[in-house]
Short mmCIF file of C-alpha atoms in Angstrom, two decimals:
data_model
loop_
_atom_site.label_atom_id
_atom_site.label_comp_id
_atom_site.label_asym_id
_atom_site.label_seq_id
_atom_site.Cartn_x
_atom_site.Cartn_y
_atom_site.Cartn_z
CA UNK A 1 15.22 3.27 -26.45
CA UNK A 2 15.76 6.78 -25.37
CA UNK A 3 12.42 8.28 -25.71
CA UNK A 4 8.75 6.54 -25.49
CA UNK A 5 5.12 7.71 -25.78
CA UNK A 6 3.04 7.79 -22.80
CA UNK A 7 1.16 4.58 -24.27
CA UNK A 8 4.39 2.78 -24.11
CA UNK A 9 5.64 4.28 -20.77
CA UNK A 10 1.86 3.14 -19.59
CA UNK A 11 2.14 -0.32 -20.23
CA UNK A 12 5.25 -0.36 -18.98
CA UNK A 13 4.45 0.55 -15.66
CA UNK A 14 1.23 -1.93 -15.89
CA UNK A 15 3.55 -5.13 -16.69
CA UNK A 16 6.21 -3.90 -13.85
CA UNK A 17 3.37 -4.23 -11.50
CA UNK A 18 1.91 -7.51 -12.58
CA UNK A 19 -1.08 -6.76 -14.49
CA UNK A 20 0.40 -8.72 -17.44
CA UNK A 21 1.43 -11.70 -15.45
CA UNK A 22 -0.64 -14.99 -16.95
CA UNK A 23 -3.43 -16.35 -14.14
CA UNK A 24 -3.87 -18.64 -11.79
CA UNK A 25 -6.59 -20.40 -11.77
CA UNK A 26 -6.64 -20.88 -8.43
CA UNK A 27 -3.91 -18.18 -6.62
CA UNK A 28 -1.66 -19.85 -4.67
CA UNK A 29 1.42 -19.16 -2.86
CA UNK A 30 3.35 -19.28 -5.79
CA UNK A 31 1.03 -16.37 -7.44
CA UNK A 32 1.23 -14.36 -4.10
CA UNK A 33 4.95 -14.57 -4.19
CA UNK A 34 4.95 -13.36 -7.51
CA UNK A 35 2.45 -10.35 -6.96
CA UNK A 36 4.53 -9.55 -4.28
CA UNK A 37 7.57 -9.32 -6.07
CA UNK A 38 5.99 -7.04 -8.19
CA UNK A 39 4.41 -4.80 -6.15
CA UNK A 40 6.75 -4.81 -3.20
CA UNK A 41 5.23 -3.23 -0.22
CA UNK A 42 1.10 -3.12 0.40
CA UNK A 43 0.44 -0.45 2.17
CA UNK A 44 -1.97 -1.14 5.30
CA UNK A 45 -4.83 1.34 6.26
CA UNK A 46 -7.62 1.06 8.58
CA UNK A 47 -10.45 1.75 6.38
CA UNK A 48 -12.52 -1.29 6.10
CA UNK A 49 -15.45 0.46 3.98
CA UNK A 50 -15.07 -2.07 1.30
CA UNK A 51 -11.84 -4.23 2.25
CA UNK A 52 -8.79 -3.80 4.29
CA UNK A 53 -6.27 -2.11 1.85
CA UNK A 54 -3.29 -4.31 1.78
CA UNK A 55 -5.95 -7.32 0.70
CA UNK A 56 -6.84 -5.00 -2.17
CA UNK A 57 -3.67 -4.68 -4.91
CA UNK A 58 -3.16 -8.55 -4.18
CA UNK A 59 -6.67 -8.92 -5.81
CA UNK A 60 -6.40 -6.84 -8.48
CA UNK A 61 -3.16 -8.43 -9.75
CA UNK A 62 -4.55 -12.21 -8.60
CA UNK A 63 -8.10 -12.03 -9.01
CA UNK A 64 -10.55 -14.07 -6.08
CA UNK A 65 -8.11 -15.19 -4.14
CA UNK A 66 -8.04 -16.90 0.03
CA UNK A 67 -6.84 -14.05 1.90
CA UNK A 68 -5.54 -16.55 4.41
CA UNK A 69 -2.69 -16.59 1.97
CA UNK A 70 -1.57 -12.84 2.94
CA UNK A 71 -2.61 -13.76 6.48
CA UNK A 72 -0.04 -16.88 6.64
CA UNK A 73 2.81 -14.83 5.24
CA UNK A 74 2.94 -12.21 8.01
CA UNK A 75 1.69 -13.97 10.77
CA UNK A 76 3.20 -17.26 10.74
CA UNK A 77 6.54 -18.96 10.86
CA UNK A 78 8.64 -18.56 9.04
CA UNK A 79 6.94 -15.05 8.24
CA UNK A 80 7.75 -13.58 4.77
CA UNK A 81 6.40 -10.16 5.29
CA UNK A 82 6.41 -8.14 8.30
CA UNK A 83 4.47 -4.36 9.06
CA UNK A 84 6.65 -1.00 8.79
CA UNK A 85 7.26 2.47 7.99
CA UNK A 86 8.45 0.85 4.07
CA UNK A 87 6.02 3.51 2.00
CA UNK A 88 3.74 4.30 5.07
CA UNK A 89 2.43 2.04 7.09
CA UNK A 90 3.10 -1.15 5.05
CA UNK A 91 3.68 -4.97 4.81
CA UNK A 92 7.27 -5.45 3.42
CA UNK A 93 9.10 -8.56 2.64
CA UNK A 94 11.33 -9.53 5.69
CA UNK A 95 14.10 -9.34 4.11
CA UNK A 96 13.87 -5.34 3.92
CA UNK A 97 14.19 -5.12 7.59
CA UNK A 98 18.29 -4.68 7.59
CA UNK A 99 17.51 -1.84 4.79
CA UNK A 100 15.41 -0.33 7.45
CA UNK A 101 17.84 -0.03 10.24
CA UNK A 102 18.72 3.77 9.59
CA UNK A 103 15.29 4.87 9.45
CA UNK A 104 14.55 3.29 12.37
CA UNK A 105 17.83 5.02 13.98
CA UNK A 106 16.79 8.11 12.39
CA UNK A 107 13.09 7.72 14.64
CA UNK A 108 14.97 7.04 17.51
CA UNK A 109 16.85 10.33 17.67
CA UNK A 110 13.88 12.21 16.75
CA UNK A 111 12.08 10.23 19.30
CA UNK A 112 9.70 8.87 17.27
CA UNK A 113 7.76 10.09 14.51
CA UNK A 114 4.62 11.51 15.84
CA UNK A 115 6.14 13.61 19.01
CA UNK A 116 4.86 11.74 21.59
CA UNK A 117 6.38 11.75 24.64
CA UNK A 118 6.20 9.38 27.59
CA UNK A 119 5.09 10.99 30.95
CA UNK A 120 7.24 8.43 32.64
CA UNK A 121 10.72 8.38 31.13
CA UNK A 122 10.93 4.87 32.65
CA UNK A 123 8.25 3.74 30.67
CA UNK A 124 9.85 2.34 27.66
CA UNK A 125 11.84 0.06 29.54
CA UNK A 126 9.08 -1.30 31.38
CA UNK A 127 6.61 -1.48 28.74
CA UNK A 128 9.27 -3.47 26.44
CA UNK A 129 9.89 -6.19 29.23
CA UNK A 130 5.93 -6.42 29.55
CA UNK A 131 6.28 -7.54 25.89
CA UNK A 132 9.37 -9.40 26.53
CA UNK A 133 7.65 -11.44 29.87
CA UNK A 134 3.61 -11.72 27.61
CA UNK A 135 4.09 -11.20 24.46
CA UNK A 136 2.49 -11.01 21.30
CA UNK A 137 0.82 -8.67 23.00
CA UNK A 138 -2.08 -5.71 22.13
CA UNK A 139 -2.09 -2.18 23.84
CA UNK A 140 -4.92 -2.82 25.18
CA UNK A 141 -3.80 -5.58 27.16
CA UNK A 142 -0.82 -3.17 28.77
CA UNK A 143 -3.37 -0.19 28.50
CA UNK A 144 -4.89 -0.58 32.12
CA UNK A 145 -1.44 -1.44 33.99
CA UNK A 146 0.73 1.52 32.55
CA UNK A 147 -2.26 3.99 32.44
CA UNK A 148 -1.01 7.71 33.77
CA UNK A 149 -4.59 9.10 33.58
CA UNK A 150 -8.26 8.81 32.01
CA UNK A 151 -7.21 8.97 27.96
CA UNK A 152 -8.29 12.39 26.15
CA UNK A 153 -10.77 12.46 23.80
CA UNK A 154 -9.83 16.05 21.90
CA UNK A 155 -8.14 14.80 19.34
CA UNK A 156 -9.90 12.42 17.07
CA UNK A 157 -8.13 9.28 15.33
CA UNK A 158 -5.11 10.12 18.02
CA UNK A 159 -6.17 9.89 21.64
CA UNK A 160 -3.84 6.71 22.17
CA UNK A 161 -3.17 5.38 25.55
CA UNK A 162 -0.13 5.91 27.16
CA UNK A 163 0.97 1.88 26.30
CA UNK A 164 0.29 2.34 22.55
CA UNK A 165 2.15 5.68 22.27
CA UNK A 166 5.26 4.08 23.47
CA UNK A 167 4.42 0.81 21.41
CA UNK A 168 4.43 2.65 18.50
CA UNK A 169 7.76 4.19 19.29
CA UNK A 170 9.14 0.98 20.17
CA UNK A 171 7.76 -0.41 16.65
CA UNK A 172 9.25 2.86 15.12
CA UNK A 173 12.83 2.33 16.17
CA UNK A 174 12.56 -1.66 15.81
CA UNK A 175 12.13 -2.60 19.28
CA UNK A 176 9.38 -4.47 18.74
CA UNK A 177 7.84 -5.72 15.64
CA UNK A 178 4.38 -6.46 14.55
CA UNK A 179 3.23 -10.07 14.93
CA UNK A 180 0.15 -9.96 12.88
CA UNK A 181 -3.32 -8.06 14.03
CA UNK A 182 -6.38 -8.95 15.85
CA UNK A 183 -9.74 -9.19 13.75
CA UNK A 184 -10.72 -5.97 15.41
CA UNK A 185 -7.47 -4.72 13.23
CA UNK A 186 -5.61 -3.76 16.77
CA UNK A 187 -1.63 -4.15 16.14
CA UNK A 188 -0.33 -7.55 17.97
CA UNK A 189 3.24 -6.60 19.22
CA UNK A 190 6.09 -8.76 19.58
CA UNK A 191 10.19 -9.09 20.36
CA UNK A 192 11.80 -9.28 16.67
CA UNK A 193 13.84 -12.30 17.35
CA UNK A 194 9.82 -13.57 17.83
CA UNK A 195 8.60 -12.29 14.57
CA UNK A 196 11.38 -12.23 12.16
CA UNK A 197 13.62 -15.16 10.86
CA UNK A 198 16.95 -15.37 12.37
CA UNK A 199 18.71 -14.68 9.02
CA UNK A 200 17.12 -11.52 8.56
CA UNK A 201 18.00 -10.16 12.06
CA UNK A 202 21.69 -11.72 11.62
CA UNK A 203 22.15 -9.67 8.24
CA UNK A 204 24.35 -7.51 8.24
CA UNK A 205 23.52 -3.54 8.40
CA UNK A 206 24.04 -2.35 4.93
CA UNK A 207 25.57 1.17 4.49
CA UNK A 208 22.83 4.18 4.56
CA UNK A 209 23.68 5.06 1.12
CA UNK A 210 23.86 1.53 0.16
CA UNK A 211 20.55 0.95 1.63
CA UNK A 212 19.22 3.84 -0.49
CA UNK A 213 20.44 2.32 -3.77
CA UNK A 214 18.87 -1.09 -2.94
CA UNK A 215 15.51 0.42 -2.45
CA UNK A 216 15.35 2.55 -5.66
CA UNK A 217 16.66 -0.39 -7.26
CA UNK A 218 13.19 -2.09 -5.88
CA UNK A 219 11.05 1.27 -6.88
CA UNK A 220 12.71 1.02 -10.07
CA UNK A 221 11.65 -2.75 -10.69
CA UNK A 222 8.25 -2.10 -9.57
CA UNK A 223 8.04 1.18 -11.77
CA UNK A 224 9.33 -0.36 -14.71
CA UNK A 225 9.74 3.34 -16.04
CA UNK A 226 9.99 6.48 -13.24
CA UNK A 227 11.35 10.09 -12.68
CA UNK A 228 13.81 9.98 -9.72
CA UNK A 229 10.74 11.60 -7.73
CA UNK A 230 8.95 8.56 -8.17
CA UNK A 231 11.43 6.52 -7.29
CA UNK A 232 12.04 7.99 -4.43
CA UNK A 233 8.34 7.97 -3.10
CA UNK A 234 7.90 4.29 -3.39
CA UNK A 235 9.97 3.96 -0.17
CA UNK A 236 9.58 7.43 1.06
CA UNK A 237 13.64 8.16 0.36
CA UNK A 238 15.28 11.65 0.53
CA UNK A 239 15.21 12.81 -2.79
CA UNK A 240 18.34 15.28 -2.75
CA UNK A 241 21.20 14.99 -1.23
CA UNK A 242 21.89 16.71 2.44
CA UNK A 243 25.42 17.12 4.00
CA UNK A 244 26.44 13.20 5.71
CA UNK A 245 23.29 11.63 4.29
CA UNK A 246 21.61 9.48 1.25
CA UNK A 247 19.74 10.28 -1.41
CA UNK A 248 17.87 8.67 -4.24
CA UNK A 249 19.95 11.36 -6.44
CA UNK A 250 22.85 9.97 -5.69
CA UNK A 251 21.16 6.02 -6.28
CA UNK A 252 19.85 7.18 -9.36
CA UNK A 253 23.11 8.06 -10.39
CA UNK A 254 24.91 4.92 -9.09
CA UNK A 255 22.39 2.68 -11.05
CA UNK A 256 22.69 4.59 -14.14
CA UNK A 257 26.61 4.40 -14.07
CA UNK A 258 26.04 0.67 -13.87
CA UNK A 259 23.95 0.05 -16.31
CA UNK A 260 20.87 -0.47 -14.59
CA UNK A 261 18.47 2.36 -15.13
CA UNK A 262 18.21 4.12 -18.61
CA UNK A 263 17.87 7.62 -19.06
CA UNK A 264 14.83 7.75 -21.16
CA UNK A 265 12.33 10.85 -22.17
CA UNK A 266 8.09 10.07 -21.89
CA UNK A 267 5.90 11.76 -23.78
CA UNK A 268 4.84 15.25 -21.95
CA UNK A 269 6.95 14.43 -18.82
CA UNK A 270 8.47 17.56 -17.94
CA UNK A 271 11.17 15.51 -15.29
CA UNK A 272 13.91 13.30 -16.80
CA UNK A 273 12.52 9.50 -16.44
CA UNK A 274 14.34 6.29 -16.05
CA UNK A 275 14.08 3.09 -17.31
CA UNK A 276 14.68 0.06 -15.68
CA UNK A 277 17.08 -2.32 -17.94
CA UNK A 278 14.67 -5.54 -17.52
CA UNK A 279 11.47 -3.61 -17.79
CA UNK A 280 9.23 -5.36 -20.37
CA UNK A 281 6.80 -3.41 -22.78
CA UNK A 282 3.90 -5.21 -23.87
CA UNK A 283 2.43 -4.99 -27.30
CA UNK A 284 -1.14 -5.12 -25.32
CA UNK A 285 -2.45 -4.53 -21.93
CA UNK A 286 -5.87 -7.11 -20.85
CA UNK A 287 -6.33 -6.14 -17.67
CA UNK A 288 -9.55 -5.52 -15.81
CA UNK A 289 -9.46 -4.60 -12.12
CA UNK A 290 -10.84 -2.08 -9.64
CA UNK A 291 -7.47 -0.30 -7.68
CA UNK A 292 -7.52 0.62 -4.56
CA UNK A 293 -7.02 4.23 -3.12
CA UNK A 294 -3.61 2.85 -2.11
CA UNK A 295 -2.87 0.76 -5.07
CA UNK A 296 0.85 1.05 -6.43
CA UNK A 297 -0.38 2.19 -9.51
CA UNK A 298 -2.12 5.56 -8.41
CA UNK A 299 -0.85 5.81 -4.85
CA UNK A 300 1.28 9.27 -6.08
CA UNK A 301 -1.28 11.17 -7.94
CA UNK A 302 0.90 13.06 -10.19
CA UNK A 303 2.68 9.89 -11.44
CA UNK A 304 -1.18 8.77 -11.89
CA UNK A 305 -1.95 11.84 -14.17
CA UNK A 306 1.03 11.65 -16.39
CA UNK A 307 0.99 8.04 -17.06
CA UNK A 308 -3.06 8.18 -17.20
CA UNK A 309 -4.32 11.84 -17.96
CA UNK A 310 -6.75 10.51 -14.42
CA UNK A 311 -6.90 13.11 -11.99
CA UNK A 312 -7.32 11.46 -8.39
CA UNK A 313 -8.16 12.58 -5.34
CA UNK A 314 -9.41 10.69 -2.13
CA UNK A 315 -12.07 11.97 -0.60
CA UNK A 316 -12.76 10.43 2.62
CA UNK A 317 -11.74 13.12 4.85
CA UNK A 318 -13.93 15.71 2.87
CA UNK A 319 -17.21 16.89 3.89
CA UNK A 320 -20.22 14.67 2.29
CA UNK A 321 -21.62 17.82 0.48
CA UNK A 322 -18.18 18.71 -0.89
CA UNK A 323 -17.44 15.27 -2.11
CA UNK A 324 -16.77 15.46 -5.98
CA UNK A 325 -17.47 11.24 -6.58
CA UNK A 326 -17.94 9.86 -3.43
CA UNK A 327 -16.15 8.27 0.24
CA UNK A 328 -14.13 5.46 -1.25
CA UNK A 329 -13.74 5.78 -5.14
CA UNK A 330 -11.86 3.28 -7.00
CA UNK A 331 -10.14 3.62 -10.40
CA UNK A 332 -11.42 1.13 -12.50
CA UNK A 333 -8.49 -0.06 -15.20
CA UNK A 334 -9.48 -1.42 -18.66
CA UNK A 335 -7.15 -2.95 -20.78
CA UNK A 336 -3.82 0.07 -20.36
CA UNK A 337 -6.74 2.92 -19.33
CA UNK A 338 -8.07 3.95 -16.19
CA UNK A 339 -11.84 4.35 -17.70
CA UNK A 340 -14.29 5.08 -14.79
CA UNK A 341 -14.58 5.60 -11.61
CA UNK A 342 -16.91 4.11 -8.74
CA UNK A 343 -17.91 4.90 -5.15
CA UNK A 344 -18.34 1.49 -3.65
CA UNK A 345 -19.41 0.22 0.05
CA UNK A 346 -19.53 -3.25 1.24
CA UNK A 347 -23.25 -3.94 2.73
CA UNK A 348 -22.06 -6.99 5.04
CA UNK A 349 -25.22 -7.26 7.03
CA UNK A 350 -27.29 -7.44 3.62
CA UNK A 351 -24.78 -8.85 1.85
CA UNK A 352 -24.56 -6.53 -0.91
CA UNK A 353 -22.02 -4.40 -2.65
CA UNK A 354 -23.19 -0.98 -2.98
CA UNK A 355 -22.14 1.41 -5.73
CA UNK A 356 -23.57 4.93 -4.66
CA UNK A 357 -21.89 6.70 -7.81
CA UNK A 358 -19.96 5.54 -11.24
CA UNK A 359 -18.53 8.00 -13.65
CA UNK A 360 -17.09 7.34 -16.42
CA UNK A 361 -13.83 9.30 -18.10
CA UNK A 362 -13.91 10.86 -20.78
CA UNK A 363 -13.47 8.80 -24.16
CA UNK A 364 -14.20 5.67 -22.41
CA UNK A 365 -14.84 2.97 -24.38
CA UNK A 366 -18.59 1.68 -25.36
CA UNK A 367 -17.85 -1.56 -23.47
CA UNK A 368 -17.27 -0.27 -20.28
CA UNK A 369 -20.58 -0.14 -18.46
CA UNK A 370 -20.28 -4.29 -19.31
CA UNK A 371 -16.72 -4.56 -18.16
CA UNK A 372 -17.16 -2.93 -14.88
CA UNK A 373 -20.90 -4.84 -14.15
CA UNK A 374 -19.00 -8.12 -14.91
CA UNK A 375 -15.70 -7.02 -12.53
CA UNK A 376 -18.26 -5.65 -9.41
CA UNK A 377 -19.91 -9.34 -9.90
CA UNK A 378 -16.33 -10.88 -9.49
CA UNK A 379 -15.68 -8.62 -6.60
CA UNK A 380 -19.16 -9.06 -4.96
CA UNK A 381 -18.12 -12.94 -4.99
CA UNK A 382 -14.66 -12.35 -3.60
CA UNK A 383 -16.11 -10.61 -0.94
CA UNK A 384 -19.08 -12.67 0.09
CA UNK A 385 -21.49 -10.85 -1.20
CA UNK A 386 -24.63 -11.98 -2.87
CA UNK A 387 -25.95 -8.91 -4.55
CA UNK A 388 -24.62 -5.32 -6.33
CA UNK A 389 -27.20 -2.12 -6.21
CA UNK A 390 -26.35 0.62 -8.18
CA UNK A 391 -27.36 4.29 -7.20
CA UNK A 392 -28.21 6.90 -9.17
CA UNK A 393 -24.90 9.65 -9.18
CA UNK A 394 -22.83 9.62 -12.23
CA UNK A 395 -23.16 9.88 -15.66
CA UNK A 396 -22.22 6.05 -15.86
CA UNK A 397 -25.29 5.06 -13.31
CA UNK A 398 -27.35 4.28 -15.64
CA UNK A 399 -25.77 2.59 -18.02
CA UNK A 400 -23.81 0.49 -15.52
CA UNK A 401 -27.23 -0.34 -13.74
CA UNK A 402 -28.87 -1.64 -17.08
CA UNK A 403 -25.34 -4.37 -17.65
CA UNK A 404 -26.11 -5.35 -14.13
CA UNK A 405 -29.84 -6.37 -15.22
CA UNK A 406 -30.92 -4.06 -11.74
CA UNK A 407 -33.07 -0.71 -11.84
CA UNK A 408 -30.90 2.24 -11.07
CA UNK A 409 -31.38 3.04 -7.44
CA UNK A 410 -32.29 -0.04 -6.17
#
């Protein structure tokens, strides 16, 4: 197979992401492991207007599940996932830690990711010693001891304490690891040897190109079919070669030569595509799922447009009057198409799932409102909410309210 239609590519991509897996009546650790193997990473984000980002891709594929499945995997020994800057901030399988060591050394040479410099040159070792002696700890636990003055407030979202800046740097370079998060979503830090399994820490460090090739291999499995740019984006890798550095292009060439990747053309794609040799092309996809803005199916917006003809931008940082669809908008996957998008908010105080806006895509099937209504009730139940209330924004709002059996704008 050297030519794919867009429909075939879409079905391959959805199968690779786990949307054709047989559902388990009660998702278990086995279900979790299978789903994580499909996605590879779970992006972490602080926005909690609906549900934390890392919980949502599992729900989209597994259905209602006990979120303690993920918490246990991330916070209890033997840990199976750990946070690192693998895509962006993300939960990844612990066995990826050795593959990230070259990234850690890069951050060390660049003094971190954000350019923060400790005012006291000895502060890093003092904070690291505090983690060693007292861990696990949050930045708040160390803030007073290592503060060099009042925290500034001029940079929204970045007014970190000195302890927080140093801990973030130590995390990026691998001197500390994330042991979990508090109920307020604060990061809990500890030494890697108290977080990661010994076998992971003792594993040899591959060459940089070996690490990149393995990450491209995993990205190809998770994508099914992808361009080199898609493969590079999955683990945020360098696409083109640079003097003395590894690259996605070299990895792709190696995997093509070994037969693991097969060059193909995809209808409407301008870029060369690559099909993983184990990718499955299902005859049909029967998915029904709401996708987080940070879901691997849609997080690379150009890929989502190429596969689904779905133009998607998150509008969290857009001023409210200028938003087109809403604050926290989730695409709705029905079958093998993205047929609608809904602005959602969990009103936990009143135990209501709010739908301020609902918008159908062009050529959405007639059953879109009814299928979306069923999915919203399922999501509400998983979130512990008792009702679904639809607002007035969007051409789908009226039909959706009718399908839910609720008056519009209630």
